[in-house]
Coordinates of C-alpha atoms in Angstrom, one line a residue:
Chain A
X1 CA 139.3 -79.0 -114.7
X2 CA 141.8 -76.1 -115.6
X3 CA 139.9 -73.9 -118.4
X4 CA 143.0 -73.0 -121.1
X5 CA 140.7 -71.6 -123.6
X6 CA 138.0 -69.1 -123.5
X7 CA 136.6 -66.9 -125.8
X8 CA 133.5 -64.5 -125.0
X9 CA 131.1 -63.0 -127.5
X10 CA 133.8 -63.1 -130.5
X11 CA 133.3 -61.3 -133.6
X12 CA 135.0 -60.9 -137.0
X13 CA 134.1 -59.0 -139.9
X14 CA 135.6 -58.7 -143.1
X15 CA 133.8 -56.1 -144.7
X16 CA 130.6 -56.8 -145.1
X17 CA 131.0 -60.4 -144.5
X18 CA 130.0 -61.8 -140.3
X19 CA 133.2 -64.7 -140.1
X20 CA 131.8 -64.9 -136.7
X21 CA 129.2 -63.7 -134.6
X22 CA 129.1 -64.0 -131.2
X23 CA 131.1 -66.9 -130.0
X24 CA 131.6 -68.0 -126.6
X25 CA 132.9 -70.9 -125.2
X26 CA 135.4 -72.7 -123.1
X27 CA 138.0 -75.3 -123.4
X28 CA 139.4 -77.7 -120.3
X29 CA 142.9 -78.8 -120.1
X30 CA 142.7 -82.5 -121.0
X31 CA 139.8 -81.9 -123.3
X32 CA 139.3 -82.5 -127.1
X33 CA 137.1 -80.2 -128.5
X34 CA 135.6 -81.0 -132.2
X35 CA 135.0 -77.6 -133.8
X36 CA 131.8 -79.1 -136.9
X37 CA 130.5 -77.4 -139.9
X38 CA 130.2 -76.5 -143.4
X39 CA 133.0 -74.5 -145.6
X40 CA 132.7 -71.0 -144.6
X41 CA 131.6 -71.7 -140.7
X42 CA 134.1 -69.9 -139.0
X43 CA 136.0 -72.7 -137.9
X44 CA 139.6 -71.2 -139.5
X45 CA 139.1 -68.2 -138.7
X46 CA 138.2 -68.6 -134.8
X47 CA 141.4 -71.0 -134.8
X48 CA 143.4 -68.2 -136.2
X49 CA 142.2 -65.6 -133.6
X50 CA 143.5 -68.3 -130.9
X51 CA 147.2 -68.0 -132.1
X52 CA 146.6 -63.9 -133.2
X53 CA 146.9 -64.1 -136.8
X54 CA 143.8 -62.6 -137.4
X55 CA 142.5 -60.0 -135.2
X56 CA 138.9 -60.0 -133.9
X57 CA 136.6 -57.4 -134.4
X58 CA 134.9 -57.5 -131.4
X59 CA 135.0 -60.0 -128.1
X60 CA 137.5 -61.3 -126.0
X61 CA 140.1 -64.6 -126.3
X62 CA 141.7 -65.5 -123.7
X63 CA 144.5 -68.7 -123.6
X64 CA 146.4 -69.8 -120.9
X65 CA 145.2 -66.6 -119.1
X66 CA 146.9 -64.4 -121.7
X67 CA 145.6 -62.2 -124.6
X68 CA 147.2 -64.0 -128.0
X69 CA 146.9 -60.2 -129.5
X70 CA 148.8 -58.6 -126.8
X71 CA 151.2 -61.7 -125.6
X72 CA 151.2 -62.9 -129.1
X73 CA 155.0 -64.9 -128.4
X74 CA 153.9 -66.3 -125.4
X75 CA 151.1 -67.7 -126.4
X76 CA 152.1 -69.0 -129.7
X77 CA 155.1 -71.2 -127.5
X78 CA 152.3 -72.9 -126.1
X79 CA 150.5 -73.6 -129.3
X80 CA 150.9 -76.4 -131.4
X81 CA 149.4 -75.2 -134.8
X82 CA 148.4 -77.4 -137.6
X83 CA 146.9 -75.9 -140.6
X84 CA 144.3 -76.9 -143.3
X85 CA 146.9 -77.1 -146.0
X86 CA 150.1 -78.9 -144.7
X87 CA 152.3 -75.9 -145.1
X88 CA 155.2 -77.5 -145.8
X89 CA 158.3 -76.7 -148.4
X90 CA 158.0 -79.4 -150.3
X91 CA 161.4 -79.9 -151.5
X92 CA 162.8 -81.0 -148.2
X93 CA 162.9 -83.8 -146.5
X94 CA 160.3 -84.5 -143.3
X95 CA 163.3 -83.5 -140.7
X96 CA 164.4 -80.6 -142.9
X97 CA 160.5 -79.2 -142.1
X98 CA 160.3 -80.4 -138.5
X99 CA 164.1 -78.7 -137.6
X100 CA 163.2 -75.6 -139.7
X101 CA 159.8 -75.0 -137.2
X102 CA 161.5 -76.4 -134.2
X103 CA 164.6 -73.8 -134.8
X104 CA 161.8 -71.0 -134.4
X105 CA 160.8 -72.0 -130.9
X106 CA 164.9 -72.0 -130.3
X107 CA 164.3 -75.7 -128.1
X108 CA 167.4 -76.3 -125.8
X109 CA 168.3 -80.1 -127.7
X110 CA 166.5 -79.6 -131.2
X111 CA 168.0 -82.7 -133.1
X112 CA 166.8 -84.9 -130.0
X113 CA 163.0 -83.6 -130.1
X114 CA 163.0 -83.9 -133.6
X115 CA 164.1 -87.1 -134.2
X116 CA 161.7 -88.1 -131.3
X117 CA 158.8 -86.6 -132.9
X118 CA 159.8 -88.3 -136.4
X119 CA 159.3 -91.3 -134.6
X120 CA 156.1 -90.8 -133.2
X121 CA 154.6 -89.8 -136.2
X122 CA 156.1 -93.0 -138.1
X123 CA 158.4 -91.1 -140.1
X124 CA 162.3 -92.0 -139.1
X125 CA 162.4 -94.5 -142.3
X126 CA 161.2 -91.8 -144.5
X127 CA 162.9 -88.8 -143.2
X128 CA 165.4 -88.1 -145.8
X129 CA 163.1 -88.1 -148.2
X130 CA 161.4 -84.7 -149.9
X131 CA 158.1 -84.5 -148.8
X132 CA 157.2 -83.5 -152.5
X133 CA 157.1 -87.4 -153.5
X134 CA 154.8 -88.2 -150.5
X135 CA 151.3 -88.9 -150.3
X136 CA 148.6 -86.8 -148.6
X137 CA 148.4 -89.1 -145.5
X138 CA 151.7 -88.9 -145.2
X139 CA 152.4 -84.8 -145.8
X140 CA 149.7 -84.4 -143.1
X141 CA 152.1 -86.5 -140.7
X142 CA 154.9 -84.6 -141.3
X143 CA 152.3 -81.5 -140.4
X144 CA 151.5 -82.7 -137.3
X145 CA 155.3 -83.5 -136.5
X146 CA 155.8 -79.7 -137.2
X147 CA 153.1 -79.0 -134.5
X148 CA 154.3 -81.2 -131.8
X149 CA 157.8 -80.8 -131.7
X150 CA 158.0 -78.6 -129.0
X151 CA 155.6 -80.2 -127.6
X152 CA 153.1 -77.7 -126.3
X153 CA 150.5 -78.2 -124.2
X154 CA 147.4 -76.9 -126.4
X155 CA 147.2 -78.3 -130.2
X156 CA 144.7 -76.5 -132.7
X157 CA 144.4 -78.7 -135.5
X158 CA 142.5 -77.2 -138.7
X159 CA 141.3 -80.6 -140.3
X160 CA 144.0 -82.6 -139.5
X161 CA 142.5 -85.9 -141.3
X162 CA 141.4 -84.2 -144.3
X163 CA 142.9 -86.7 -147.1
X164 CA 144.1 -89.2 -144.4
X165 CA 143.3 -92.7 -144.8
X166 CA 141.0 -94.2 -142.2
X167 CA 143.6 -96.5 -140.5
X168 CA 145.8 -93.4 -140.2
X169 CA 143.2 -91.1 -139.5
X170 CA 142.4 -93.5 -136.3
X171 CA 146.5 -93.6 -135.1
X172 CA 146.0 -89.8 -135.2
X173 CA 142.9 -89.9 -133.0
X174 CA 144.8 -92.5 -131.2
X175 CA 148.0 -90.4 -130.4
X176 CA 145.3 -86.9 -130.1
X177 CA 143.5 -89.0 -126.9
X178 CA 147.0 -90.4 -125.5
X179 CA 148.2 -86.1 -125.4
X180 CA 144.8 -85.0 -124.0
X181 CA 145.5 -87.6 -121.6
X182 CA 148.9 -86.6 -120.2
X183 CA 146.8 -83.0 -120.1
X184 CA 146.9 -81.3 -123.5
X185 CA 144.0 -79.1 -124.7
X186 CA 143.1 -80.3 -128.2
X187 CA 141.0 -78.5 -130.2
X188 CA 140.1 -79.7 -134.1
X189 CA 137.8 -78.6 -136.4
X190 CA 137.0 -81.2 -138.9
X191 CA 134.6 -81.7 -141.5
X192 CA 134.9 -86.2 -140.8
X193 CA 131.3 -85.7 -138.7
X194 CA 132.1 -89.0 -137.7
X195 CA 135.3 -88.0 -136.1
X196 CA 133.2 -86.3 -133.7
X197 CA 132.7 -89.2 -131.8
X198 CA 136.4 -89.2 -130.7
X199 CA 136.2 -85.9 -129.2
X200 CA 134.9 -84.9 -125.7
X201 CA 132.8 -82.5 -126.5
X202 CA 132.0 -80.3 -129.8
X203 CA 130.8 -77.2 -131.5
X204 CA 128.2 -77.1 -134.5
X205 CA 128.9 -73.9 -136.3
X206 CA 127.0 -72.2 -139.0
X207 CA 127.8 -68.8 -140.6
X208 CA 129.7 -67.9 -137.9
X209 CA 127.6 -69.6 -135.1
X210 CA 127.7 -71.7 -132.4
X211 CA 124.4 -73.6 -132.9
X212 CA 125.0 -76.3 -130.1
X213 CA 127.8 -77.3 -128.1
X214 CA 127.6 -80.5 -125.9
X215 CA 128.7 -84.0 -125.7
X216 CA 128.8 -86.3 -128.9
X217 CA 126.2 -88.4 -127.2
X218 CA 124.2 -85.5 -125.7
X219 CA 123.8 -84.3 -129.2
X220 CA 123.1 -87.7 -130.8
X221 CA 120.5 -88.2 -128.7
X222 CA 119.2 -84.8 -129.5
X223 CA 118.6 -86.1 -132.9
X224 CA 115.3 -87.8 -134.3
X225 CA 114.8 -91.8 -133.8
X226 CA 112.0 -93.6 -135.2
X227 CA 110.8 -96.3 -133.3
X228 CA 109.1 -99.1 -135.1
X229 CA 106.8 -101.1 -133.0
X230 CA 105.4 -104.6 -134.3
X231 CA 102.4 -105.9 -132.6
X232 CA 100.4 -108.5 -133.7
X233 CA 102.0 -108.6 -137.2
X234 CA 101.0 -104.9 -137.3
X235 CA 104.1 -102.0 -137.9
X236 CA 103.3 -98.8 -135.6
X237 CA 105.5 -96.3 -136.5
X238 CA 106.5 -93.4 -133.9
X239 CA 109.2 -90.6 -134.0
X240 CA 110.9 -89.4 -130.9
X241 CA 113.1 -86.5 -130.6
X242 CA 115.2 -87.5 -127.3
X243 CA 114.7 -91.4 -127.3
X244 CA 116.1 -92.0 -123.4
X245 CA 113.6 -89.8 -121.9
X246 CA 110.6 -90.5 -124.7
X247 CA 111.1 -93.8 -125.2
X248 CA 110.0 -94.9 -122.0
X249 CA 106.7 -92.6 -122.1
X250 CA 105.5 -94.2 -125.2
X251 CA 106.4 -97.8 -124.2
X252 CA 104.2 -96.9 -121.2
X253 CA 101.4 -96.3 -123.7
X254 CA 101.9 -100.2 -124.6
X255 CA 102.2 -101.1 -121.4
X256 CA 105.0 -103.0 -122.6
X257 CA 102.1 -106.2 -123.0
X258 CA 103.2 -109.4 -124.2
X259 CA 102.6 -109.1 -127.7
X260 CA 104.7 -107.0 -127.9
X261 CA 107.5 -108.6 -130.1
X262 CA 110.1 -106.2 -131.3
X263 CA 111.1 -102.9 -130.8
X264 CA 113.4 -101.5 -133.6
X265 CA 115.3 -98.1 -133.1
X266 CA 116.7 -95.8 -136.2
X267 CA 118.4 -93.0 -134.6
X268 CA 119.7 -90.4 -136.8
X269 CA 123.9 -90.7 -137.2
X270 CA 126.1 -87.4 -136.0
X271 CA 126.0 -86.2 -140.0
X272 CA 122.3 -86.4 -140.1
X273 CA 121.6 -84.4 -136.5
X274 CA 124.9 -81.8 -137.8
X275 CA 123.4 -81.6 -141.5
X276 CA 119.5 -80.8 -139.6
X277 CA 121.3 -78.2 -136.9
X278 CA 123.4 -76.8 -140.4
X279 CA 120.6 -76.6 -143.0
X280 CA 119.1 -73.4 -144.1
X281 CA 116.0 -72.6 -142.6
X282 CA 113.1 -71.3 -144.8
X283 CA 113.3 -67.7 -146.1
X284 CA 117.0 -68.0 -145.5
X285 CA 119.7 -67.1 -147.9
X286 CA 121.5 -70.5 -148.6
X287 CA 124.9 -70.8 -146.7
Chain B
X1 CA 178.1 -69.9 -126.4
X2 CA 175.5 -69.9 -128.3
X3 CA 174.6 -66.6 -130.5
X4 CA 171.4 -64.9 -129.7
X5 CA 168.2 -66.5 -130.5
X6 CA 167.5 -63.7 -133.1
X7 CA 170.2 -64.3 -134.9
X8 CA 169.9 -68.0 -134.8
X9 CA 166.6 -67.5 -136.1
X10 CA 167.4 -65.4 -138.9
X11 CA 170.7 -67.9 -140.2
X12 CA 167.5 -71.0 -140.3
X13 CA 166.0 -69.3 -142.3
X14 CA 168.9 -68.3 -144.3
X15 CA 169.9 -72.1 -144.4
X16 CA 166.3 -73.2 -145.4
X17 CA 166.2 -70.8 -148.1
X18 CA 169.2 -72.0 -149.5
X19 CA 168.8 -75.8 -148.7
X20 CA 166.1 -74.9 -151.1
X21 CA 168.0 -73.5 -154.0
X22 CA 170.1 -76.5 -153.6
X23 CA 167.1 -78.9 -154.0
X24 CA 165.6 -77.0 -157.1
X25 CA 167.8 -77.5 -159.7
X26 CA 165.5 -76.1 -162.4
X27 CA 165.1 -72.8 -160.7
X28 CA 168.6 -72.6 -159.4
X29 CA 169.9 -73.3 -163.2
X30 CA 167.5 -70.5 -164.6
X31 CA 168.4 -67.7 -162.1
X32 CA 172.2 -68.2 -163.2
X33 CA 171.7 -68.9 -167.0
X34 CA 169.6 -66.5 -167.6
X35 CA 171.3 -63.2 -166.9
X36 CA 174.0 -64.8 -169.0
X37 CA 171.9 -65.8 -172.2
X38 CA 170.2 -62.0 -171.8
X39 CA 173.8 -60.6 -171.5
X40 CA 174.9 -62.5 -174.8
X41 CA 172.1 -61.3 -176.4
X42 CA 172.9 -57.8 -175.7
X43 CA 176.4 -58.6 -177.3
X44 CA 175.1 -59.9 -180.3
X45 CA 172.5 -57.1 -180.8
X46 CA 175.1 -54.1 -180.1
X47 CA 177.5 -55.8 -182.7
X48 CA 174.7 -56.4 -185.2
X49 CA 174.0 -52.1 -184.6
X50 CA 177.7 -52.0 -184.7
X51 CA 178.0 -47.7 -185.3
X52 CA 181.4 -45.8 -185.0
X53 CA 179.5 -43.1 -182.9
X54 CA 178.0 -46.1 -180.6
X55 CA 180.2 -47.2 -177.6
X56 CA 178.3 -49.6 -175.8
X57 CA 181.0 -50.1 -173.3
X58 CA 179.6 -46.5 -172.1
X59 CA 176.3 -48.1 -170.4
X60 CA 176.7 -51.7 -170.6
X61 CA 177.4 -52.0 -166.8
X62 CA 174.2 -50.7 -165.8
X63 CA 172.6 -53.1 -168.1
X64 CA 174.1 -55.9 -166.1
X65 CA 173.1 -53.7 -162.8
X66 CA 169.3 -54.1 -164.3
X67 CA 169.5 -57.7 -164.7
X68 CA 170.8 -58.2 -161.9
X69 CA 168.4 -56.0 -159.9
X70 CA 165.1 -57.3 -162.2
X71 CA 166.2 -61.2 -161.4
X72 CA 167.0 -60.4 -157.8
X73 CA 163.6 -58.4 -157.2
X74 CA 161.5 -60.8 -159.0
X75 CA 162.9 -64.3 -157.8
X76 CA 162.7 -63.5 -153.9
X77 CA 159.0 -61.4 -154.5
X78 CA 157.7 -65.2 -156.3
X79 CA 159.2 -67.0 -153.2
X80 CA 157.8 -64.7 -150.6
X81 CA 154.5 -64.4 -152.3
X82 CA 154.6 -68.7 -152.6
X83 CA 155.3 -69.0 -148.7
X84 CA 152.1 -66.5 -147.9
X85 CA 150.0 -69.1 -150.1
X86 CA 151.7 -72.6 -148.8
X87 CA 150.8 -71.2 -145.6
X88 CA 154.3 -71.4 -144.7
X89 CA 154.8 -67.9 -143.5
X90 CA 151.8 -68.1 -141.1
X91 CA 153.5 -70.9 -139.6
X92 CA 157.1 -69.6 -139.4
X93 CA 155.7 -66.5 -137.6
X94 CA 153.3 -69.0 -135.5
X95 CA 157.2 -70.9 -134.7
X96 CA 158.4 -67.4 -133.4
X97 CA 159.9 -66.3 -136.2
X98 CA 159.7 -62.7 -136.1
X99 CA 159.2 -60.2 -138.9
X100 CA 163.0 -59.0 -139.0
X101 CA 164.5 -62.4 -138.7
X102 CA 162.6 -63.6 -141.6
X103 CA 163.6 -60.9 -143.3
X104 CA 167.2 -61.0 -142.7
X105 CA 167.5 -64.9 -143.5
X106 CA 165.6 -64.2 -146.9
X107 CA 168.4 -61.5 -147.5
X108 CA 171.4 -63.4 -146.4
X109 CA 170.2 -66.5 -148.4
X110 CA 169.2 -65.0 -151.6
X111 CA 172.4 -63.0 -151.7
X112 CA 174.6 -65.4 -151.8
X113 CA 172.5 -66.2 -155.5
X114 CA 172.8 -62.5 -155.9
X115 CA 176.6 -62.6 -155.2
X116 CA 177.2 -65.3 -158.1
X117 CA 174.4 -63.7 -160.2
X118 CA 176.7 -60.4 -159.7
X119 CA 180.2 -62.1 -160.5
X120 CA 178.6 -64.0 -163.6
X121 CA 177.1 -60.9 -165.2
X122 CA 180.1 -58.7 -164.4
X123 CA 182.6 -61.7 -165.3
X124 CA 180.8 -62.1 -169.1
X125 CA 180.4 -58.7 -169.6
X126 CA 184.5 -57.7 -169.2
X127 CA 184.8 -61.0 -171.5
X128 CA 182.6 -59.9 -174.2
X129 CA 182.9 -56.1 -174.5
X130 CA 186.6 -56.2 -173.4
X131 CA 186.3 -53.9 -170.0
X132 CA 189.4 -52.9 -169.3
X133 CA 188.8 -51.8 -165.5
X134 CA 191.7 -51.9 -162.8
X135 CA 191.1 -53.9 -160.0
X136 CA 189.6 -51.4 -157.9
X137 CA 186.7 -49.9 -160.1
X138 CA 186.0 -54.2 -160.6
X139 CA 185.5 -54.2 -156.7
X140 CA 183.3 -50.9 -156.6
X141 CA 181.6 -51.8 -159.5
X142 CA 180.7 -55.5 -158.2
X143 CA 180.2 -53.8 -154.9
X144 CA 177.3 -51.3 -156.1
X145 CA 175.8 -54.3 -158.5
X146 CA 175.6 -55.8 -154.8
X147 CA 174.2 -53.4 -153.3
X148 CA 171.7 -53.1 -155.4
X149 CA 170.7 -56.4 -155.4
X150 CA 169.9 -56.6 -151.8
X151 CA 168.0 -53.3 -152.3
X152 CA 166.2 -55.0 -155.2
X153 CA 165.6 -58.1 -152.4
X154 CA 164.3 -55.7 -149.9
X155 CA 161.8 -54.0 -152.4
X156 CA 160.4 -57.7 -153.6
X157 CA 159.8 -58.4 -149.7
X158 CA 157.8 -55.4 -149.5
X159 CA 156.1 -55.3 -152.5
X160 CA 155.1 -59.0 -151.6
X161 CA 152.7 -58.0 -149.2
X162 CA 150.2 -56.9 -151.8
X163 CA 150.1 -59.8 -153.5
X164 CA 147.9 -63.1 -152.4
X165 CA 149.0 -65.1 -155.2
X166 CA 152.0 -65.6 -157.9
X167 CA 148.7 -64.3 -160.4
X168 CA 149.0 -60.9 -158.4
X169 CA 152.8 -60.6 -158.1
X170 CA 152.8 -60.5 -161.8
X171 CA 151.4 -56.9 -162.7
X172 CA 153.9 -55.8 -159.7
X173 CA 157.1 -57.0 -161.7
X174 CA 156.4 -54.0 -165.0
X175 CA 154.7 -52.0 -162.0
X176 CA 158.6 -51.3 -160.6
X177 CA 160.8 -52.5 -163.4
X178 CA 159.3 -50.7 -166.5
X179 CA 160.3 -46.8 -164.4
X180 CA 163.2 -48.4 -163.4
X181 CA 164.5 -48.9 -166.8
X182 CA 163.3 -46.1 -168.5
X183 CA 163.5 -43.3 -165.9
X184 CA 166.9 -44.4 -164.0
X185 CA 168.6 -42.7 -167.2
X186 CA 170.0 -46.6 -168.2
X187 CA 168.6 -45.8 -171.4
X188 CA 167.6 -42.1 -171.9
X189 CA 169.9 -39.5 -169.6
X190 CA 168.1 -38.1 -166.7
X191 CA 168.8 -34.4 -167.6
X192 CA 166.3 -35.5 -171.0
X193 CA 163.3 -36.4 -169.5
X194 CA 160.5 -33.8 -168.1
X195 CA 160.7 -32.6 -164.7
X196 CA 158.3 -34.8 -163.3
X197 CA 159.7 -37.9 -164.6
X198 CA 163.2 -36.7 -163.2
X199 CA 161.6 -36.8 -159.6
X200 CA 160.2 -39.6 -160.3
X201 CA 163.6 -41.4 -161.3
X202 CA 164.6 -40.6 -157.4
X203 CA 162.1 -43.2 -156.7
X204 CA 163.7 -46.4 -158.6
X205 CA 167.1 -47.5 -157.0
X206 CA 168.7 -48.0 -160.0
X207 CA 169.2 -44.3 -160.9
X208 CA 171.3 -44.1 -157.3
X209 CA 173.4 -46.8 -159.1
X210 CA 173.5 -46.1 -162.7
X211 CA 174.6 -42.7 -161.2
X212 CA 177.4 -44.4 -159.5
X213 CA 178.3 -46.7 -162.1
X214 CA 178.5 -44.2 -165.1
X215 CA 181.3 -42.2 -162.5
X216 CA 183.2 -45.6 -161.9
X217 CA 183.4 -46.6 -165.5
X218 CA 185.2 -43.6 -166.0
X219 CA 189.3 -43.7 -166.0
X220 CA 190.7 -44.1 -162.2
X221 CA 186.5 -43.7 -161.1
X222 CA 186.4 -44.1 -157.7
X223 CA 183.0 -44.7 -155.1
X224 CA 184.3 -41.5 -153.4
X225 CA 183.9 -39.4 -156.4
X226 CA 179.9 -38.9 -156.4
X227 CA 179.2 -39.1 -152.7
X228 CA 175.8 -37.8 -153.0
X229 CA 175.0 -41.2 -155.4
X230 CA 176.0 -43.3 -152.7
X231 CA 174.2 -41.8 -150.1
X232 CA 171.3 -41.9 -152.1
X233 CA 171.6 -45.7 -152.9
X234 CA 172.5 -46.6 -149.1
X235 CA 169.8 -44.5 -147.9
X236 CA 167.1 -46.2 -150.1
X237 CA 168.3 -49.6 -149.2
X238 CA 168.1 -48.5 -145.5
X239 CA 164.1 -47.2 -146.1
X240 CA 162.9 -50.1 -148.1
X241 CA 164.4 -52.6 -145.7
X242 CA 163.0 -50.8 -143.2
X243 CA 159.5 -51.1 -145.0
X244 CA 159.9 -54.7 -145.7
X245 CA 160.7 -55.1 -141.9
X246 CA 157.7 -53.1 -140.4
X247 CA 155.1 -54.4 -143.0
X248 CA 155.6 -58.2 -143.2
X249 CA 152.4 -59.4 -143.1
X250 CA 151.4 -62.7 -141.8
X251 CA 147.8 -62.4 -141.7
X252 CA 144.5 -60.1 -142.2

């Protein structure tokens, strides 16, 4: 697949302050890519060095085969950008917002892609409205309306369920899979570690670090399980640290015998193997 | 035919800014009562002082001029400094809004607010002192109170950068108005005040239009008759909107 994003050995400083140290990865078209991690990760910052609002110290970014420094206009028409807070002016209405942004990419039918994107995000019945006497879930629509109007083909979503409800937070991943599908890059940093699971592959940061970066289900299994084995009324308890390949060593111990009568798995859940990858280690300074 | 994208860009933002003022009542109500309470009061305190040797009419338009140009200055550096920490400006400029346009719609919106601001103040002060200017010294006296106003606009867009929060606007508002009033010879004349603090005057742009002002207050005063004033107040406008322009800042 067609890489739209890559960024190699990426650095910012602020002062004395490491945002980010030495990032690399790449990003597929058709991808979503879960960017996981504490407050102070690095996870708004690298997003804001993809559409240049903050320029790296050192490394190289690279989108859609341009420089977002350099073709800063170019690239930002390509970018749908939603941020943490749902910058938004809150006394106007949902398609006040959504024609104000679109007016900035100056779209050829504005009204029409507006109103469309109202509609996809559920909003047509409430577009009139001022967005001050909304709820949270529903602000962060009217964000992501902003950010798909002109419907670009990579979307960088800083915590785009933050405050969302859970039905709504799953139509977003909903609609996020359906774009990726028709060939959108999606990347989203989130702090829902369950969320994770909807994306095809994600980042653990820490401090400014990429600590792993694989599969959801790579890095689940990467995690601890404990195995409980009863035989003959007897618990044997065993913990494995990559249960498809261990687990069929140790069940060769048993030699999988007859009286054997239950095997019971506890794997670790995507916040437990992202809260062991994000914990201080000892001697550290905590993060 | 549609007009150039730049300029289309720069009239949304214009609109937005005042769909907004539309929307706030509150704050819309304040920025055009207020120069008129502060004006009243003015009218009530000069006739309490009331003095035979004491002709208020003599500098009451460049008190109006500093309301205007405090109000004008300190509304539009609040709304500037509020986008930067909605996160509203990083996503106009992430829309394609470009540092100019922004620019230019924040000055073509707010001055229509500045415009009425202008015609309130001037309109209650003729009422209550009983100016007796012909029509002409009205239109260059409104027209350097304008002026002045979009300067004042210009100077709160710049000094906006170097603020991250309404809390740090705040020490910026007696940072720029406090020399203003005191050095731009409103209150004490220019020729009074030390050397240092004359140069410094050259700094605030209400001395460029208290200049102009005290020469158009006079009988048959005309714009022409202090040419070097007017160039002065022109050419600051021109550098601080070229500041505001070129420092913009959308990010680190």
């Amino acid at each position: 697949m067609k890489t739209t994003i890559t960024i190699n050995d990426l650095w910012k400083r602020y002062g004395r302050v490491e945002a980010l140290r030495g990032v690399t990865l790449s990003i597929a078209a058709g991808e979503i890519f879960g960017l996981l991690g504490p407050n102070g990760a690095g996870k708004t910052t690298l997003i804001r060095t993809l559409i240049g609002a903050t320029k790296p110290s050192a490394g190289q970014v690279i989108v859609l085969a341009m420089d977002p420094r350099r073709d800063v206009w170019q690239v930002r028409r390509q970018i749908g950008y939603m941020p943490q807070q749902p910058a938004l002016y809150p006394d106007l209405s949902p398609r006040d917002n959504v024609r104000f942004f679109a007016q900035g990419y100056g779209l050829a039918d504005t009204e029409a892609q507006v109103t469309a994107v109202l509609a996809l995000t559920d909003l047509i019945d409430r577009q009139h409205d001022p967005v001050q006497t909304f709820s949270g879930g529903m602000r962060q629509r009217v964000s992501l309306a902003c950010a798909l109007v002109h419907r670009p083909p990579i979307l960088l979503l800083d915590e785009p369920s933050a405050g969302v409800d859970p039905r709504l937070r799953q139509t977003f991943w909903d609609h996020f899979r359906r774009l990726a599908e028709a060939g959108a890059t999606i990347l989203v940093s989130t702090h829902q570690l369950d969320e994770a699971l909807h994306c095809d592959r994600v980042a653990v940061m820490r401090r400014g670090e990429i600590l792993a970066c694989d599969t959801p289900r790579n890095l689940l299994q990467s995690g601890q399980t404990a195995v409980t084995i009863w035989r003959q009324d007897r618990a044997e308890s065993h913990t494995l640290a990559n249960y498809p390949q261990q687990l069929p060593l140790l069940l060769h111990d048993y030699g999988l015998d007859t009286a054997v009568q239950r095997i019971e798995l506890d794997m670790e859940t995507m916040e437990d193997v992202v809260l062991g990858l994000t914990a201080d280690q000892p001697g550290e300074q905590p993060s | 035919m549609r007009a150039p994208l730049t300029l289309r860009r720069a009239n949304a933002v214009a609109s937005r800014t005042l769909r907004q003022l539309r929307h706030d009542h509150r704050f819309l109500g304040l920025s055009l009562v207020s120069p008129l309470v502060i004006t009243y009061l003015l009218k009530v305190l000069f006739d309490a002082a009331a003095n035979p040797f004491f002709d208020p009419t003599e500098f009451i338009v460049a008190y109006g001029a500093f309301i205007v140009h405090f109000l004008t200055y300190v509304l539009i550096m609040i709304a500037l400094v509020r986008e930067r920490t909605a996160g509203t400006l990083v996503r106009m400029f992430v829309s394609g809004y470009r540092r100019g346009e922004i620019v230019t719609g924040y000055l073509l919106g707010y001055s229509l607010l500045a415009t009425v601001q202008t015609l309130l103040v001037l309109g209650v002060l003729r009422l209550l002192f009983d100016l007796d200017y012909t029509l002409g010294q009205s239109a260059a006296v409104y027209l350097v109170i304008w002026l002045l106003a979009l300067i004042s606009m210009a100077l709160g867009i710049f000094v906006s950068n170097f603020a991250r929060n309404e809390g740090q606007a705040i020490p910026f508002i007696p940072l720029m108005m406090l020399p203003s009033i005191f050095l731009s010879g409103v209150i004490i004349s220019v020729e009074q005040l030390a050397a240092w603090a004359q140069w410094l005057s050259r700094l605030t742009p209400l001395f460029y239009a208290n200049e102009l002002l005290l020469v158009l207050i006079k009988p048959g005063g005309r714009l022409s008759d202090d040419w070097t004033a007017l160039a002065g107040l022109v050419g600051y406008g021109a550098v601080v909107m070229l500041l505001a322009n070129l420092t913009l800042r959308e990010g680190d």
